[in-house]
Amino acid sequence: MSVRDDRYDVAVVGVGGMGSATAYHLADRGLDVVGLERYDIPHSQGSSHGITRIIRRAYYEHPSYVPLIERAYDLWDDLADETGRDIIHRTGSIDAGPVDNDVFAGSKRSCEEHDIPHEVLTGAEVNERFPGYELPEDYRAVYQEDGGFVVPEQSIIGYTEAAQARGAEIRARERVEDWAETNDGGVRVRTDRGVYVADALVLAAGAWNYKLADALDGLAIPERQALAWFQPESPATFAPEEFPVWNLSVPEGRFYGFPVHDVPGFKLGKYHHRDEEVDPDDFDREPNRADEAILRDVTEKYFPEAAGPTMSLATCMFTNSPDEHFILDTLPDHPQVAVGAGFSGHGFKFASVIGEILADRAGDGESDLPLDMFSLDRFE
């Protein structure tokens, strides 16, 4: 096993959504960076695939996310300008449910607290304005015109290439086996191909993070998810210019979905699909009829014109923290090791700014953004 002669400023483990953005922001600051990815770039084994990912300014999970999402939008637009790739597709966003439900009420609250332009609609008004929807008429919805989706694979490619253009060394199909602190306070990272030494380390390995940091055991828990694409009767009704992305709380659970884009089919998923905690190295990646039935039943009830033949099924993973808020911190006893974890199914839209935050954490640890709620010590 070879030991690299060069010492890097920072090693980044994982070059998916968060890791590619981190590698870019580090390289953009003139740092010597190596990024290590166990699979391809991009790949479909973790949490950074699926063709479309929702982005929205209205944020029902907690109003404190709004400053982060504002910065994320700016950085995604910067990436689009630099690479010429269409990174954000603005379709508008719908957050809907019963009037007293957190999805609606939380989105409305975040818009009001942060002066985000929005409209409050009844379910009947949503159905009339966007004919692909068939929501209960007495439901309430927040419509925010700047919502839409980010394209994850193109984002990862864009950040990877931009990092490489700034001198970052990105290495795929190289599995990190362990890391240790060096005598001088740096880190030594051992992979199945070699050994790398760096002043600092960023763990952005998604569902595998807990296997690389004992401090994350029980705090970053992988969960199996499933997605479906169903062919609408009239695909034009579900085109991006006609059909907003959505989050919907109904008696069947909390679901999310997208217009038709790039591949055939109306896409949707369910948060905490079947409540299956998994080992990312040992679980059933093949979607099955039970997965499909959960998603088809909700489509038939609330989006009936989209409930045509199945076009595709896929699995992915969430990595959940106990409170479903992010973990953006350095490790106890290892201040030179930054970690981004626990994105709990709502993280990819923030990847652009999380890369910036993790680059800050790997440097002097300072950030201009409000990050107290993302610290590890909240679980003590």
Short mmCIF file of C-alpha atoms in Angstrom, two decimals:
data_model
loop_
_atom_site.label_atom_id
_atom_site.label_comp_id
_atom_site.label_asym_id
_atom_site.label_seq_id
_atom_site.Cartn_x
_atom_site.Cartn_y
_atom_site.Cartn_z
CA MET A 1 0.00 0.00 0.00
CA SER A 2 1.45 3.31 -1.09
CA VAL A 3 1.79 6.38 1.12
CA ARG A 4 1.44 9.60 -0.81
CA ASP A 5 4.47 11.88 -0.64
CA ASP A 6 2.33 15.03 -0.70
CA ARG A 7 0.63 16.35 2.40
CA TYR A 8 -2.74 17.89 1.67
CA ASP A 9 -4.38 20.78 3.40
CA VAL A 10 -7.69 18.91 3.58
CA ALA A 11 -8.93 15.42 2.73
CA VAL A 12 -12.65 15.06 1.95
CA VAL A 13 -14.26 11.64 2.39
CA GLY A 14 -17.27 11.27 0.10
CA VAL A 15 -17.70 13.16 -3.19
CA GLY A 16 -21.46 13.19 -3.46
CA GLY A 17 -23.65 16.25 -3.04
CA MET A 18 -22.02 17.57 0.13
CA GLY A 19 -18.48 16.35 -0.53
CA SER A 20 -18.23 17.69 -4.08
CA ALA A 21 -19.38 21.12 -2.91
CA THR A 22 -16.92 21.00 0.00
CA ALA A 23 -14.03 20.07 -2.28
CA TYR A 24 -14.95 22.97 -4.55
CA HIS A 25 -15.14 25.57 -1.77
CA LEU A 26 -11.84 24.41 -0.30
CA ALA A 27 -10.08 24.45 -3.68
CA ASP A 28 -11.60 27.85 -4.45
CA ARG A 29 -9.77 29.16 -1.38
CA GLY A 30 -6.47 27.95 -2.79
CA LEU A 31 -6.17 24.91 -0.53
CA ASP A 32 -4.61 21.62 -1.57
CA VAL A 33 -7.49 19.13 -1.50
CA VAL A 34 -7.97 15.42 -2.10
CA GLY A 35 -11.49 14.01 -2.42
CA LEU A 36 -12.02 10.27 -1.90
CA GLU A 37 -15.16 8.52 -3.18
CA ARG A 38 -15.83 4.80 -2.78
CA TYR A 39 -18.17 4.64 -5.81
CA ASP A 40 -18.41 6.48 -9.14
CA ILE A 41 -18.88 10.24 -9.49
CA PRO A 42 -21.84 10.59 -9.54
CA HIS A 43 -23.37 7.31 -8.36
CA SER A 44 -26.72 5.87 -7.27
CA GLN A 45 -25.69 3.98 -4.13
CA GLY A 46 -26.29 6.68 -1.50
CA SER A 47 -28.37 9.82 -1.09
CA SER A 48 -27.30 12.12 -3.95
CA HIS A 49 -29.11 10.75 -6.99
CA GLY A 50 -32.62 10.57 -8.41
CA ILE A 51 -32.59 13.22 -11.19
CA THR A 52 -34.52 15.88 -9.22
CA ARG A 53 -34.36 17.24 -5.64
CA ILE A 54 -36.76 19.81 -4.21
CA ILE A 55 -35.54 23.28 -3.33
CA ARG A 56 -37.82 25.78 -1.60
CA ARG A 57 -37.49 28.99 0.36
CA ALA A 58 -40.56 28.28 2.51
CA TYR A 59 -39.18 25.98 5.18
CA TYR A 60 -41.61 24.27 7.53
CA GLU A 61 -38.92 22.20 9.28
CA HIS A 62 -37.64 25.29 11.14
CA PRO A 63 -37.38 29.00 10.27
CA SER A 64 -33.66 28.91 11.15
CA TYR A 65 -33.02 27.10 7.87
CA VAL A 66 -34.11 30.10 5.82
CA PRO A 67 -30.78 32.01 5.99
CA LEU A 68 -29.05 28.83 4.82
CA ILE A 69 -31.44 28.28 1.93
CA GLU A 70 -31.08 31.91 0.83
CA ARG A 71 -27.31 31.40 0.63
CA ALA A 72 -27.79 28.01 -1.06
CA TYR A 73 -29.84 29.59 -3.85
CA ASP A 74 -27.09 32.15 -4.49
CA LEU A 75 -24.40 29.48 -4.61
CA TRP A 76 -26.41 27.20 -6.91
CA ASP A 77 -26.87 30.13 -9.28
CA ASP A 78 -23.11 30.78 -9.11
CA LEU A 79 -22.44 27.16 -10.04
CA ALA A 80 -24.86 27.40 -12.96
CA ASP A 81 -23.16 30.58 -14.18
CA GLU A 82 -19.70 29.02 -13.97
CA THR A 83 -20.51 25.66 -15.52
CA GLY A 84 -23.26 26.55 -17.98
CA ARG A 85 -25.38 23.76 -16.50
CA ASP A 86 -29.06 24.21 -15.64
CA ILE A 87 -28.81 23.53 -11.91
CA ILE A 88 -32.06 25.01 -10.53
CA HIS A 89 -35.40 24.66 -12.30
CA ARG A 90 -37.90 27.10 -10.77
CA THR A 91 -41.39 25.60 -10.92
CA GLY A 92 -42.95 27.07 -7.79
CA SER A 93 -43.51 24.99 -4.65
CA ILE A 94 -46.59 23.83 -2.75
CA ASP A 95 -46.51 22.92 0.97
CA ALA A 96 -49.96 21.59 1.83
CA GLY A 97 -51.98 19.84 4.50
CA PRO A 98 -54.74 20.44 7.04
CA VAL A 99 -54.82 24.00 8.31
CA ASP A 100 -53.22 23.11 11.65
CA ASN A 101 -50.59 20.79 10.17
CA ASP A 102 -46.86 21.59 10.44
CA VAL A 103 -46.24 21.37 6.70
CA PHE A 104 -48.65 24.21 5.98
CA ALA A 105 -48.38 26.14 9.25
CA GLY A 106 -44.58 25.84 9.45
CA SER A 107 -44.10 27.00 5.86
CA LYS A 108 -46.42 29.95 6.42
CA ARG A 109 -44.56 30.88 9.61
CA SER A 110 -41.14 30.76 7.94
CA CYS A 111 -42.39 32.96 5.08
CA GLU A 112 -43.83 35.49 7.50
CA GLU A 113 -40.76 35.60 9.75
CA HIS A 114 -38.37 36.10 6.84
CA ASP A 115 -40.55 38.21 4.53
CA ILE A 116 -40.59 35.56 1.79
CA PRO A 117 -43.17 36.38 -0.91
CA HIS A 118 -45.86 33.69 -0.86
CA GLU A 119 -49.54 32.97 -1.34
CA VAL A 120 -51.90 31.02 0.91
CA LEU A 121 -54.32 28.87 -1.09
CA THR A 122 -57.10 26.46 -0.24
CA GLY A 123 -56.96 22.93 -1.60
CA ALA A 124 -59.73 23.89 -4.03
CA GLU A 125 -57.69 26.86 -5.29
CA VAL A 126 -54.61 24.67 -5.78
CA ASN A 127 -56.66 22.16 -7.79
CA GLU A 128 -58.10 24.88 -10.01
CA ARG A 129 -54.81 26.64 -10.59
CA PHE A 130 -52.72 23.49 -11.10
CA PRO A 131 -55.01 20.82 -12.60
CA GLY A 132 -52.68 17.90 -11.83
CA TYR A 133 -53.54 18.24 -8.12
CA GLU A 134 -56.67 16.83 -6.46
CA LEU A 135 -56.24 17.92 -2.84
CA PRO A 136 -59.02 17.98 -0.25
CA GLU A 137 -60.78 21.30 -0.82
CA ASP A 138 -60.44 22.42 2.81
CA TYR A 139 -56.67 21.86 2.93
CA ARG A 140 -54.38 24.87 2.99
CA ALA A 141 -51.22 25.39 0.96
CA VAL A 142 -48.31 27.81 0.84
CA TYR A 143 -47.34 28.56 -2.75
CA GLN A 144 -43.89 30.10 -3.21
CA GLU A 145 -42.98 30.96 -6.78
CA ASP A 146 -39.21 30.55 -6.37
CA GLY A 147 -39.42 26.89 -5.34
CA GLY A 148 -38.44 24.15 -7.74
CA PHE A 149 -35.85 21.45 -8.06
CA VAL A 150 -32.10 21.00 -8.24
CA VAL A 151 -30.62 18.35 -10.53
CA PRO A 152 -28.31 16.34 -8.24
CA GLU A 153 -26.16 14.46 -10.73
CA GLN A 154 -25.44 17.60 -12.75
CA SER A 155 -24.67 19.49 -9.53
CA ILE A 156 -22.13 16.90 -8.43
CA ILE A 157 -20.50 16.85 -11.86
CA GLY A 158 -20.41 20.63 -11.92
CA TYR A 159 -18.81 20.97 -8.47
CA THR A 160 -16.36 18.14 -9.14
CA GLU A 161 -15.17 19.64 -12.40
CA ALA A 162 -14.96 23.12 -10.90
CA ALA A 163 -12.92 21.74 -7.98
CA GLN A 164 -10.60 19.93 -10.37
CA ALA A 165 -10.16 23.11 -12.40
CA ARG A 166 -8.90 24.74 -9.20
CA GLY A 167 -6.38 21.99 -8.55
CA ALA A 168 -8.32 19.54 -6.37
CA GLU A 169 -7.41 15.88 -6.72
CA ILE A 170 -10.58 13.78 -6.92
CA ARG A 171 -10.31 9.99 -6.73
CA ALA A 172 -13.27 7.64 -7.28
CA ARG A 173 -13.63 3.92 -6.57
CA GLU A 174 -11.37 4.26 -3.56
CA ARG A 175 -12.90 3.17 -0.27
CA VAL A 176 -11.76 4.81 2.95
CA GLU A 177 -11.09 2.14 5.55
CA ASP A 178 -10.11 4.27 8.54
CA TRP A 179 -8.37 7.42 9.67
CA ALA A 180 -6.22 8.41 12.62
CA GLU A 181 -4.76 11.56 14.10
CA THR A 182 -1.08 12.14 13.42
CA ASN A 183 1.45 13.16 16.05
CA ASP A 184 1.47 16.73 14.77
CA GLY A 185 -2.33 17.11 14.88
CA GLY A 186 -3.12 16.25 11.27
CA VAL A 187 -4.87 13.16 9.95
CA ARG A 188 -3.79 10.00 8.16
CA VAL A 189 -6.47 8.48 5.94
CA ARG A 190 -6.11 4.85 4.85
CA THR A 191 -8.00 3.61 1.80
CA ASP A 192 -8.01 0.32 -0.09
CA ARG A 193 -5.48 1.88 -2.49
CA GLY A 194 -3.17 3.99 -0.36
CA VAL A 195 -2.57 6.36 2.54
CA TYR A 196 -3.12 10.13 2.51
CA VAL A 197 -1.93 12.66 5.07
CA ALA A 198 -3.63 16.02 5.53
CA ASP A 199 -3.86 18.86 8.01
CA ALA A 200 -7.64 18.48 8.26
CA LEU A 201 -10.38 16.02 7.35
CA VAL A 202 -14.01 16.46 6.26
CA LEU A 203 -16.37 13.50 6.63
CA ALA A 204 -19.10 13.83 4.00
CA ALA A 205 -19.76 10.14 3.46
CA GLY A 206 -23.52 10.23 3.89
CA ALA A 207 -24.97 6.97 5.18
CA TRP A 208 -21.46 5.66 5.87
CA ASN A 209 -20.43 8.54 8.13
CA TYR A 210 -21.27 6.74 11.36
CA LYS A 211 -18.82 3.98 10.41
CA LEU A 212 -16.03 6.55 10.27
CA ALA A 213 -16.77 8.46 13.49
CA ASP A 214 -17.81 6.90 16.79
CA ALA A 215 -19.34 10.23 17.84
CA LEU A 216 -22.02 9.73 15.18
CA ASP A 217 -23.10 6.28 16.34
CA GLY A 218 -26.84 6.49 16.97
CA LEU A 219 -26.95 10.08 15.68
CA ALA A 220 -26.70 9.49 11.91
CA ILE A 221 -28.94 6.52 11.17
CA PRO A 222 -29.40 5.27 7.57
CA GLU A 223 -32.94 4.53 6.42
CA ARG A 224 -34.08 2.80 3.22
CA GLN A 225 -36.25 4.95 0.96
CA ALA A 226 -38.11 4.25 -2.28
CA LEU A 227 -39.11 6.44 -5.22
CA ALA A 228 -41.53 5.91 -8.10
CA TRP A 229 -42.11 7.44 -11.50
CA PHE A 230 -45.63 6.96 -12.93
CA GLN A 231 -46.65 7.99 -16.44
CA PRO A 232 -49.42 10.63 -16.45
CA GLU A 233 -52.41 10.45 -18.79
CA SER A 234 -51.44 13.91 -20.03
CA PRO A 235 -47.72 14.56 -19.43
CA ALA A 236 -48.16 18.23 -20.39
CA THR A 237 -50.27 18.76 -17.25
CA PHE A 238 -47.26 17.69 -15.18
CA ALA A 239 -44.61 19.62 -17.10
CA PRO A 240 -42.29 21.85 -14.99
CA GLU A 241 -43.85 25.05 -16.32
CA GLU A 242 -47.34 23.84 -15.27
CA PHE A 243 -46.84 21.79 -12.12
CA PRO A 244 -45.05 22.94 -8.94
CA VAL A 245 -42.99 20.65 -6.75
CA TRP A 246 -44.84 19.70 -3.59
CA ASN A 247 -44.78 18.54 0.00
CA LEU A 248 -48.04 17.10 1.25
CA SER A 249 -49.17 15.91 4.69
CA VAL A 250 -52.14 13.52 4.48
CA PRO A 251 -53.49 10.72 6.70
CA GLU A 252 -51.31 8.27 4.74
CA GLY A 253 -48.13 10.13 5.76
CA ARG A 254 -45.94 12.92 4.44
CA PHE A 255 -45.12 12.76 0.74
CA TYR A 256 -43.21 14.86 -1.78
CA GLY A 257 -43.08 15.00 -5.55
CA PHE A 258 -42.04 16.59 -8.81
CA PRO A 259 -43.13 17.40 -12.33
CA VAL A 260 -41.99 15.25 -15.21
CA HIS A 261 -38.36 16.02 -15.98
CA ASP A 262 -35.65 14.37 -18.08
CA VAL A 263 -37.12 10.85 -17.80
CA PRO A 264 -40.69 9.59 -18.24
CA GLY A 265 -42.97 9.87 -15.26
CA PHE A 266 -44.34 11.89 -12.36
CA LYS A 267 -41.94 11.29 -9.45
CA LEU A 268 -42.84 10.97 -5.79
CA GLY A 269 -41.61 9.56 -2.51
CA LYS A 270 -42.72 9.22 1.11
CA TYR A 271 -40.76 10.48 4.09
CA HIS A 272 -39.75 7.51 6.27
CA HIS A 273 -41.12 5.22 3.58
CA ARG A 274 -41.39 2.00 5.60
CA ASP A 275 -39.36 3.01 8.68
CA GLU A 276 -36.53 0.64 7.75
CA GLU A 277 -33.22 1.42 9.48
CA VAL A 278 -30.46 -0.25 7.49
CA ASP A 279 -26.76 -0.95 7.22
CA PRO A 280 -25.70 0.90 4.03
CA ASP A 281 -23.47 -2.05 3.12
CA ASP A 282 -26.17 -4.68 3.60
CA PHE A 283 -29.78 -3.93 2.66
CA ASP A 284 -32.25 -4.65 -0.11
CA ARG A 285 -31.59 -2.06 -2.79
CA GLU A 286 -34.13 -3.51 -5.20
CA PRO A 287 -37.54 -1.76 -5.01
CA ASN A 288 -40.50 -4.13 -4.75
CA ARG A 289 -44.27 -4.24 -5.18
CA ALA A 290 -44.89 -3.17 -1.58
CA ASP A 291 -42.78 -0.05 -2.16
CA GLU A 292 -44.67 0.67 -5.35
CA ALA A 293 -48.10 0.18 -3.76
CA ILE A 294 -47.48 2.80 -1.04
CA LEU A 295 -46.64 5.41 -3.67
CA ARG A 296 -49.26 4.39 -6.21
CA ASP A 297 -52.10 4.51 -3.67
CA VAL A 298 -51.30 8.14 -2.77
CA THR A 299 -50.89 9.10 -6.43
CA GLU A 300 -54.28 7.64 -7.30
CA LYS A 301 -55.95 9.57 -4.47
CA TYR A 302 -54.32 13.01 -4.73
CA PHE A 303 -52.86 13.11 -8.27
CA PRO A 304 -55.13 10.68 -10.16
CA GLU A 305 -54.21 11.86 -13.65
CA ALA A 306 -50.60 10.91 -12.91
CA ALA A 307 -51.37 7.33 -11.85
CA GLY A 308 -50.57 5.65 -15.14
CA PRO A 309 -48.14 2.81 -15.83
CA THR A 310 -45.02 2.53 -13.73
CA MET A 311 -42.00 3.91 -15.55
CA SER A 312 -39.33 3.41 -12.91
CA LEU A 313 -38.73 2.50 -9.27
CA ALA A 314 -35.60 3.24 -7.26
CA THR A 315 -34.22 3.15 -3.74
CA CYS A 316 -31.99 5.56 -1.92
CA MET A 317 -31.14 6.35 1.70
CA PHE A 318 -31.95 9.03 4.22
CA THR A 319 -29.51 9.46 7.10
CA ASN A 320 -31.56 10.65 10.05
CA SER A 321 -30.49 12.48 13.18
CA PRO A 322 -32.67 12.03 16.30
CA ASP A 323 -34.30 15.46 15.86
CA GLU A 324 -34.07 15.39 12.02
CA HIS A 325 -31.91 18.51 11.98
CA PHE A 326 -28.46 18.58 10.40
CA ILE A 327 -25.15 17.90 12.13
CA LEU A 328 -22.52 20.43 11.02
CA ASP A 329 -19.65 20.44 13.47
CA THR A 330 -16.17 19.22 14.34
CA LEU A 331 -15.70 15.98 16.24
CA PRO A 332 -15.16 16.01 20.00
CA ASP A 333 -11.43 15.65 20.72
CA HIS A 334 -10.66 16.03 17.00
CA PRO A 335 -11.07 19.72 16.07
CA GLN A 336 -9.30 19.08 12.76
CA VAL A 337 -12.13 16.73 11.66
CA ALA A 338 -15.33 18.37 10.37
CA VAL A 339 -18.48 16.40 9.74
CA GLY A 340 -21.67 16.95 7.79
CA ALA A 341 -24.30 14.34 8.67
CA GLY A 342 -27.90 13.64 9.64
CA PHE A 343 -29.48 15.43 6.70
CA SER A 344 -32.68 13.49 7.38
CA GLY A 345 -34.14 13.56 3.88
CA HIS A 346 -34.15 17.32 3.42
CA GLY A 347 -30.48 18.14 2.90
CA PHE A 348 -29.58 18.08 -0.79
CA LYS A 349 -31.08 21.48 -1.56
CA PHE A 350 -28.54 22.89 0.91
CA ALA A 351 -25.50 21.07 -0.55
CA SER A 352 -24.05 24.22 -2.07
CA VAL A 353 -24.00 26.09 1.26
CA ILE A 354 -23.14 23.01 3.32
CA GLY A 355 -20.00 22.68 1.23
CA GLU A 356 -19.14 26.25 2.17
CA ILE A 357 -19.90 25.59 5.86
CA LEU A 358 -17.79 22.42 5.97
CA ALA A 359 -14.95 24.28 4.27
CA ASP A 360 -15.25 26.86 7.06
CA ARG A 361 -15.28 24.13 9.70
CA ALA A 362 -12.14 22.58 8.22
CA GLY A 363 -10.44 25.98 8.35
CA ASP A 364 -10.85 28.34 11.27
CA GLY A 365 -14.25 26.96 12.25
CA GLU A 366 -16.00 30.32 11.84
CA SER A 367 -19.10 31.01 9.76
CA ASP A 368 -21.34 34.01 9.26
CA LEU A 369 -24.41 31.76 9.22
CA PRO A 370 -26.48 30.78 12.31
CA LEU A 371 -25.31 27.24 13.04
CA ASP A 372 -25.86 26.68 16.76
CA MET A 373 -28.80 24.34 16.20
CA PHE A 374 -26.59 22.02 14.13
CA SER A 375 -23.95 21.32 16.79
CA LEU A 376 -23.20 17.82 18.06
CA ASP A 377 -23.41 18.83 21.70
CA ARG A 378 -27.17 19.33 21.47
CA PHE A 379 -27.51 15.57 21.89
CA GLU A 380 -25.58 15.41 25.14
#
